[in-house]
Every structure is written in structure tokens, then in C-alpha cells.
mmCIF file of C-alpha atoms in Angstrom:
data_model
loop_
_atom_site.group_PDB
_atom_site.id
_atom_site.type_symbol
_atom_site.label_atom_id
_atom_site.label_comp_id
_atom_site.label_asym_id
_atom_site.label_seq_id
_atom_site.Cartn_x
_atom_site.Cartn_y
_atom_site.Cartn_z
ATOM 1 C CA MET I 1 8.311 5.998 -23.471
ATOM 2 C CA THR I 2 5.534 5.895 -26.060
ATOM 3 C CA VAL I 3 2.240 7.606 -25.264
ATOM 4 C CA ALA I 4 0.319 5.749 -27.969
ATOM 5 C CA GLN I 5 -2.830 3.859 -27.074
ATOM 6 C CA PRO I 6 -2.150 0.192 -26.285
ATOM 7 C CA ILE I 7 -2.669 -2.504 -28.897
ATOM 8 C CA VAL I 8 -5.392 -4.696 -27.426
ATOM 9 C CA ARG I 9 -6.821 -8.119 -28.192
ATOM 10 C CA TRP I 10 -10.291 -8.822 -26.799
ATOM 11 C CA ARG I 11 -11.712 -12.298 -26.553
ATOM 12 C CA ALA I 12 -15.182 -12.504 -28.085
ATOM 13 C CA GLN I 13 -17.648 -11.550 -25.354
ATOM 14 C CA ARG I 14 -19.403 -14.660 -24.078
ATOM 15 C CA ALA I 15 -21.645 -13.231 -21.390
ATOM 16 C CA ALA I 16 -24.060 -10.330 -21.534
ATOM 17 C CA HIS I 17 -22.845 -9.054 -18.173
ATOM 18 C CA PRO I 18 -19.309 -10.279 -17.305
ATOM 19 C CA VAL I 19 -18.561 -10.295 -13.589
ATOM 20 C CA ALA I 20 -14.946 -9.134 -14.069
ATOM 21 C CA LEU I 21 -12.195 -8.476 -16.586
ATOM 22 C CA VAL I 22 -9.042 -10.579 -16.937
ATOM 23 C CA LEU I 23 -6.117 -8.452 -18.111
ATOM 24 C CA ALA I 24 -3.503 -10.715 -19.758
ATOM 25 C CA LEU I 25 0.130 -9.559 -19.836
ATOM 26 C CA HIS I 26 2.579 -11.422 -22.069
ATOM 27 C CA GLY I 27 6.235 -12.230 -21.484
ATOM 28 C CA ARG I 28 9.277 -10.350 -22.775
ATOM 29 C CA GLY I 29 9.723 -10.700 -26.529
ATOM 30 C CA ALA I 30 6.159 -11.956 -27.056
ATOM 31 C CA ASP I 31 2.932 -10.168 -27.944
ATOM 32 C CA GLU I 32 -0.747 -9.918 -27.108
ATOM 33 C CA SER I 33 -1.573 -13.232 -28.819
ATOM 34 C CA SER I 34 0.892 -15.358 -26.863
ATOM 35 C CA LEU I 35 -1.498 -16.341 -24.060
ATOM 36 C CA ASP I 36 -4.462 -17.170 -26.297
ATOM 37 C CA ALA I 37 -4.314 -20.911 -25.584
ATOM 38 C CA LEU I 38 -4.908 -20.147 -21.915
ATOM 39 C CA THR I 39 -7.255 -17.177 -22.108
ATOM 40 C CA ASP I 40 -9.538 -18.893 -24.634
ATOM 41 C CA GLN I 41 -10.309 -21.494 -21.933
ATOM 42 C CA LEU I 42 -11.321 -19.033 -19.219
ATOM 43 C CA PRO I 43 -14.923 -18.999 -17.955
ATOM 44 C CA ASP I 44 -17.592 -17.313 -20.065
ATOM 45 C CA ARG I 45 -18.503 -15.063 -17.147
ATOM 46 C CA LEU I 46 -15.177 -13.259 -17.490
ATOM 47 C CA ALA I 47 -14.308 -10.678 -20.130
ATOM 48 C CA VAL I 48 -10.719 -11.136 -21.319
ATOM 49 C CA VAL I 49 -8.318 -8.679 -22.922
ATOM 50 C CA ALA I 50 -4.613 -8.941 -23.720
ATOM 51 C CA LEU I 51 -2.392 -5.882 -24.091
ATOM 52 C CA ARG I 52 0.776 -5.500 -26.124
ATOM 53 C CA GLY I 53 3.759 -4.190 -24.181
ATOM 54 C CA PRO I 54 4.908 -0.699 -25.221
ATOM 55 C CA ILE I 55 8.607 -1.455 -25.818
ATOM 56 C CA PRO I 56 9.766 -3.340 -28.968
ATOM 57 C CA VAL I 57 12.163 -6.172 -28.068
ATOM 58 C CA GLY I 58 13.425 -8.702 -30.617
ATOM 59 C CA PRO I 59 10.453 -10.330 -32.370
ATOM 60 C CA GLY I 60 7.982 -8.971 -29.829
ATOM 61 C CA PHE I 61 7.528 -6.500 -27.018
ATOM 62 C CA ALA I 62 8.294 -5.845 -23.356
ATOM 63 C CA TRP I 63 6.719 -3.958 -20.495
ATOM 64 C CA PHE I 64 9.829 -2.245 -19.141
ATOM 65 C CA GLU I 65 13.548 -1.818 -19.552
ATOM 66 C CA ASN I 66 15.558 -3.889 -17.123
ATOM 67 C CA ARG I 67 18.979 -4.319 -15.578
ATOM 68 C CA GLY I 68 18.832 -8.093 -15.856
ATOM 69 C CA ILE I 69 16.132 -10.741 -16.019
ATOM 70 C CA GLY I 70 13.374 -9.975 -13.527
ATOM 71 C CA ARG I 71 14.963 -6.698 -12.420
ATOM 72 C CA PRO I 72 13.030 -3.732 -13.898
ATOM 73 C CA LEU I 73 14.411 -0.216 -14.087
ATOM 74 C CA GLU I 74 12.289 1.838 -11.699
ATOM 75 C CA ALA I 75 11.543 4.773 -14.023
ATOM 76 C CA SER I 76 10.634 2.521 -16.949
ATOM 77 C CA LEU I 77 8.356 0.388 -14.789
ATOM 78 C CA ALA I 78 6.646 3.478 -13.347
ATOM 79 C CA ASP I 79 5.947 4.745 -16.868
ATOM 80 C CA SER I 80 4.370 1.442 -17.860
ATOM 81 C CA ILE I 81 2.247 1.270 -14.708
ATOM 82 C CA ALA I 82 0.834 4.718 -15.508
ATOM 83 C CA TRP I 83 0.325 3.787 -19.177
ATOM 84 C CA VAL I 84 -1.573 0.577 -18.425
ATOM 85 C CA ARG I 85 -3.629 2.160 -15.644
ATOM 86 C CA ALA I 86 -4.699 5.080 -17.844
ATOM 87 C CA TRP I 87 -6.043 2.658 -20.449
ATOM 88 C CA LEU I 88 -7.566 0.285 -17.912
ATOM 89 C CA ASP I 89 -9.370 2.906 -15.850
ATOM 90 C CA ALA I 90 -10.830 4.485 -18.982
ATOM 91 C CA THR I 91 -11.950 1.115 -20.323
ATOM 92 C CA TRP I 92 -13.099 -1.048 -17.416
ATOM 93 C CA PRO I 93 -14.076 0.532 -14.079
ATOM 94 C CA GLY I 94 -15.213 -2.770 -12.567
ATOM 95 C CA PRO I 95 -13.322 -5.688 -10.985
ATOM 96 C CA VAL I 96 -10.085 -6.700 -12.728
ATOM 97 C CA TYR I 97 -7.929 -9.808 -12.430
ATOM 98 C CA LEU I 98 -4.333 -9.751 -13.617
ATOM 99 C CA LEU I 99 -2.813 -12.665 -15.541
ATOM 100 C CA GLY I 100 0.913 -12.518 -16.201
ATOM 101 C CA PHE I 101 3.551 -14.834 -17.629
ATOM 102 C CA SER I 102 7.313 -14.273 -17.177
ATOM 103 C CA GLY I 103 7.918 -10.542 -17.763
ATOM 104 C CA GLY I 104 4.159 -10.141 -17.659
ATOM 105 C CA THR I 105 4.211 -11.509 -14.122
ATOM 106 C CA ALA I 106 6.569 -8.718 -13.084
ATOM 107 C CA MET I 107 4.230 -6.220 -14.746
ATOM 108 C CA ALA I 108 1.164 -7.758 -13.098
ATOM 109 C CA GLY I 109 2.969 -7.710 -9.771
ATOM 110 C CA ALA I 110 3.889 -4.057 -10.281
ATOM 111 C CA LEU I 111 0.279 -3.066 -10.943
ATOM 112 C CA LEU I 112 -0.886 -5.066 -7.935
ATOM 113 C CA LEU I 113 1.701 -3.660 -5.546
ATOM 114 C CA ALA I 114 1.176 -0.100 -6.777
ATOM 115 C CA ASP I 115 -2.562 -0.158 -6.050
ATOM 116 C CA PRO I 116 -3.847 -3.382 -4.441
ATOM 117 C CA ALA I 117 -7.361 -2.018 -3.994
ATOM 118 C CA ARG I 118 -7.831 -1.723 -7.773
ATOM 119 C CA PHE I 119 -7.544 -5.460 -8.448
ATOM 120 C CA ALA I 120 -9.676 -8.446 -7.521
ATOM 121 C CA GLY I 121 -6.774 -10.907 -7.744
ATOM 122 C CA ALA I 122 -3.854 -12.112 -9.836
ATOM 123 C CA VAL I 123 -2.393 -15.160 -11.546
ATOM 124 C CA LEU I 124 1.415 -14.977 -11.616
ATOM 125 C CA LEU I 125 3.136 -17.585 -13.788
ATOM 126 C CA SER I 126 6.842 -18.322 -14.333
ATOM 127 C CA GLY I 127 8.072 -14.985 -13.079
ATOM 128 C CA THR I 128 8.937 -12.767 -10.156
ATOM 129 C CA LEU I 129 7.491 -9.801 -8.349
ATOM 130 C CA PRO I 130 9.365 -6.574 -9.205
ATOM 131 C CA PHE I 131 11.465 -6.189 -6.083
ATOM 132 C CA ASP I 132 13.768 -3.189 -5.590
ATOM 133 C CA ALA I 133 11.935 -1.158 -8.234
ATOM 134 C CA GLY I 134 10.309 1.514 -6.108
ATOM 135 C CA LEU I 135 7.176 -0.426 -5.172
ATOM 136 C CA PRO I 136 6.046 -1.199 -1.611
ATOM 137 C CA THR I 137 6.521 -4.783 -0.444
ATOM 138 C CA ILE I 138 5.692 -4.122 3.182
ATOM 139 C CA ASP I 139 3.917 -6.628 5.393
ATOM 140 C CA GLY I 140 0.225 -6.875 4.595
ATOM 141 C CA ARG I 141 0.480 -4.968 1.310
ATOM 142 C CA LEU I 142 -1.702 -7.561 -0.483
ATOM 143 C CA ALA I 143 -3.905 -8.433 2.471
ATOM 144 C CA GLY I 144 -6.805 -10.681 1.515
ATOM 145 C CA ILE I 145 -6.161 -10.571 -2.240
ATOM 146 C CA PRO I 146 -6.481 -13.947 -4.026
ATOM 147 C CA VAL I 147 -3.241 -14.852 -5.829
ATOM 148 C CA PHE I 148 -2.319 -17.927 -7.887
ATOM 149 C CA HIS I 149 1.452 -18.357 -8.107
ATOM 150 C CA GLY I 150 2.788 -21.065 -10.426
ATOM 151 C CA HIS I 151 6.365 -21.921 -11.361
ATOM 152 C CA GLY I 152 8.102 -24.780 -13.153
ATOM 153 C CA GLU I 153 10.572 -26.827 -11.135
ATOM 154 C CA LEU I 154 13.015 -26.783 -14.083
ATOM 155 C CA ASP I 155 12.562 -23.109 -14.990
ATOM 156 C CA SER I 156 16.101 -21.776 -15.452
ATOM 157 C CA VAL I 157 15.086 -18.430 -16.994
ATOM 158 C CA ILE I 158 14.006 -16.541 -13.880
ATOM 159 C CA PRO I 159 16.829 -16.218 -11.306
ATOM 160 C CA SER I 160 16.233 -18.604 -8.414
ATOM 161 C CA ASP I 161 16.815 -15.907 -5.781
ATOM 162 C CA LEU I 162 13.937 -13.881 -7.209
ATOM 163 C CA VAL I 163 11.678 -16.923 -7.379
ATOM 164 C CA ASP I 164 12.449 -17.758 -3.755
ATOM 165 C CA ARG I 165 11.881 -14.167 -2.683
ATOM 166 C CA THR I 166 8.535 -14.054 -4.504
ATOM 167 C CA THR I 167 7.419 -17.367 -3.033
ATOM 168 C CA GLY I 168 8.402 -16.299 0.468
ATOM 169 C CA TYR I 169 6.716 -12.916 0.257
ATOM 170 C CA LEU I 170 3.442 -14.280 -1.105
ATOM 171 C CA ALA I 171 3.410 -17.136 1.394
ATOM 172 C CA GLY I 172 3.656 -14.859 4.407
ATOM 173 C CA PRO I 173 4.369 -11.123 4.671
ATOM 174 C CA ALA I 174 2.190 -10.053 1.724
ATOM 175 C CA GLY I 175 -0.956 -11.208 3.517
ATOM 176 C CA SER I 176 -2.472 -12.426 0.243
ATOM 177 C CA GLU I 177 -4.641 -15.525 -0.071
ATOM 178 C CA THR I 178 -2.039 -17.282 -2.179
ATOM 179 C CA VAL I 179 -2.234 -20.697 -3.817
ATOM 180 C CA GLN I 180 1.282 -21.899 -4.677
ATOM 181 C CA HIS I 181 2.018 -24.472 -7.400
ATOM 182 C CA LEU I 182 5.474 -25.879 -8.148
ATOM 183 C CA TYR I 183 5.231 -28.002 -11.303
ATOM 184 C CA PRO I 184 7.636 -30.979 -11.416
ATOM 185 C CA GLY I 185 9.477 -31.384 -14.699
ATOM 186 C CA LEU I 186 8.227 -28.092 -16.128
ATOM 187 C CA GLY I 187 10.510 -25.422 -17.536
ATOM 188 C CA HIS I 188 9.679 -21.863 -18.529
ATOM 189 C CA SER I 189 6.327 -22.617 -20.100
ATOM 190 C CA ILE I 190 2.633 -23.333 -19.616
ATOM 191 C CA ASP I 191 1.581 -26.954 -19.980
ATOM 192 C CA ARG I 192 -1.804 -28.679 -19.752
ATOM 193 C CA GLN I 193 -1.629 -29.003 -15.980
ATOM 194 C CA VAL I 194 -0.914 -25.313 -15.529
ATOM 195 C CA LEU I 195 -3.772 -24.493 -17.881
ATOM 196 C CA ARG I 196 -6.172 -26.744 -15.973
ATOM 197 C CA ASP I 197 -5.171 -25.293 -12.610
ATOM 198 C CA VAL I 198 -5.465 -21.693 -13.786
ATOM 199 C CA VAL I 199 -8.846 -22.284 -15.421
ATOM 200 C CA GLN I 200 -10.106 -23.963 -12.256
ATOM 201 C CA TRP I 201 -8.873 -21.035 -10.132
ATOM 202 C CA PHE I 202 -10.549 -18.488 -12.378
ATOM 203 C CA SER I 203 -13.739 -20.549 -12.427
ATOM 204 C CA SER I 204 -13.941 -20.416 -8.649
ATOM 205 C CA GLN I 205 -13.242 -16.680 -8.670
ATOM 206 C CA ALA I 206 -15.924 -16.011 -11.289
ATOM 207 C CA LEU I 207 -18.431 -18.082 -9.358
ATOM 208 C CA SER I 208 -17.635 -16.219 -6.148
ATOM 209 C CA LEU I 209 -18.000 -12.810 -7.794
ATOM 210 C CA GLY I 210 -21.211 -13.833 -9.513
ATOM 211 C CA ASP I 211 -22.750 -15.078 -6.282
ATOM 212 C CA SER I 212 -21.813 -11.875 -4.436
ATOM 213 C CA ALA I 213 -23.529 -9.795 -7.118
ATOM 214 C CA GLU I 214 -26.810 -11.682 -6.884
#
């Protein structure tokens, strides 16, 4: 596991005093630029940064070694959690939202499950929580945390049993304040409707945080 500092991509700061940071986590084989079309649309009140995964894979990078799609190796995932948290805690002590796509959703879910109190909420797209990888998924683990969970109806990349398990956990035992979206006709991707829904969700979160700070 590399100990190098993460490669980061900050969006140009649009507010003098952002109310929170959005930490964007790309999918397996992609890089820190892959979610730009979405993150560029997020509210000005949010600072936005994308990290590059630490493990080279094909044309891009990954967050962890796995034993199959959506099934991280526990030791590799633990290393990446520690790596991301070390950078994050040294960089942004304030509220943080996680935004993950595909493998980035598993990474976002790992960070959230490892330390729910550290994060203000999460957007989990086209992926699965990292079950059976040494992280607690007990009842109430994510109590009160806002979560947006979106998945394409025709997504054949993420195993359906993991999608169902993620949906079921977030809808009940997790205790999170989860908004679920199943997108008809959508595969393993982000389309305009997903983008609109995510931007709207983040807009409401930014407004809520801003009001609470006033």
C-alpha cells in the first residue's frame, strides 16, 4: 500500500466560507476527473475535492483490492480508509459529505461505516456498501445521517444480491435518513436525471447547513 500523499483535484472555490466539503470518490479504473460533470454543478456553498485512488488498475485507479466486484479485501480496504482519513482530517476539519460512484460508493460506504460521526451525509451511486469487509453494519449504525442512494434499473455491473442488501440495509436497519432512487432504463452510469436529483439533494443539504450556522 502506497503512503504517498493523495492526488487531489479541487473545484475552484466559489464561496468565501463554504458550509461543507464534498469528497468525490471515483469508480474502479477511473480517476479524479471522472465525476467532474456532476461535481461542477454542485452548489457554490460547498467546497468540492476529488481524490485519486491509491491503486493503479488498467487505465485508472482503484480504492482497494477485491475478491470480486463489490467485495473488498478487508486489509486493503482498511489501509485505504486510514489513508483517506489521514489526508481528510489534516485538510478539512469541518463537515464533510461523501460522493461515490461504483467502486467509489464502496469506499464512501466504508468511510461512513467506519466513523459515522465524521460525516454529514453521503451520496452513493451505482454501487454497494462494503459488506463482509470488517466494518460494522449493525442496526442504527448510520442513525440520522442523510443518505442519497441511486441505482440504475439496468445496471448489470454490480451484483444484484449486493444491491438488494444495500437497499435493504439503508431502508431500515441502518437508521439513516435515506432517499432511494431506482432509475428506469439506466445502466451503470450517471445521466441527466441522476445529476439533477443529486444536485437538488446537495442544494437542500447546503441550505440546511447554512441556516444552522446563522
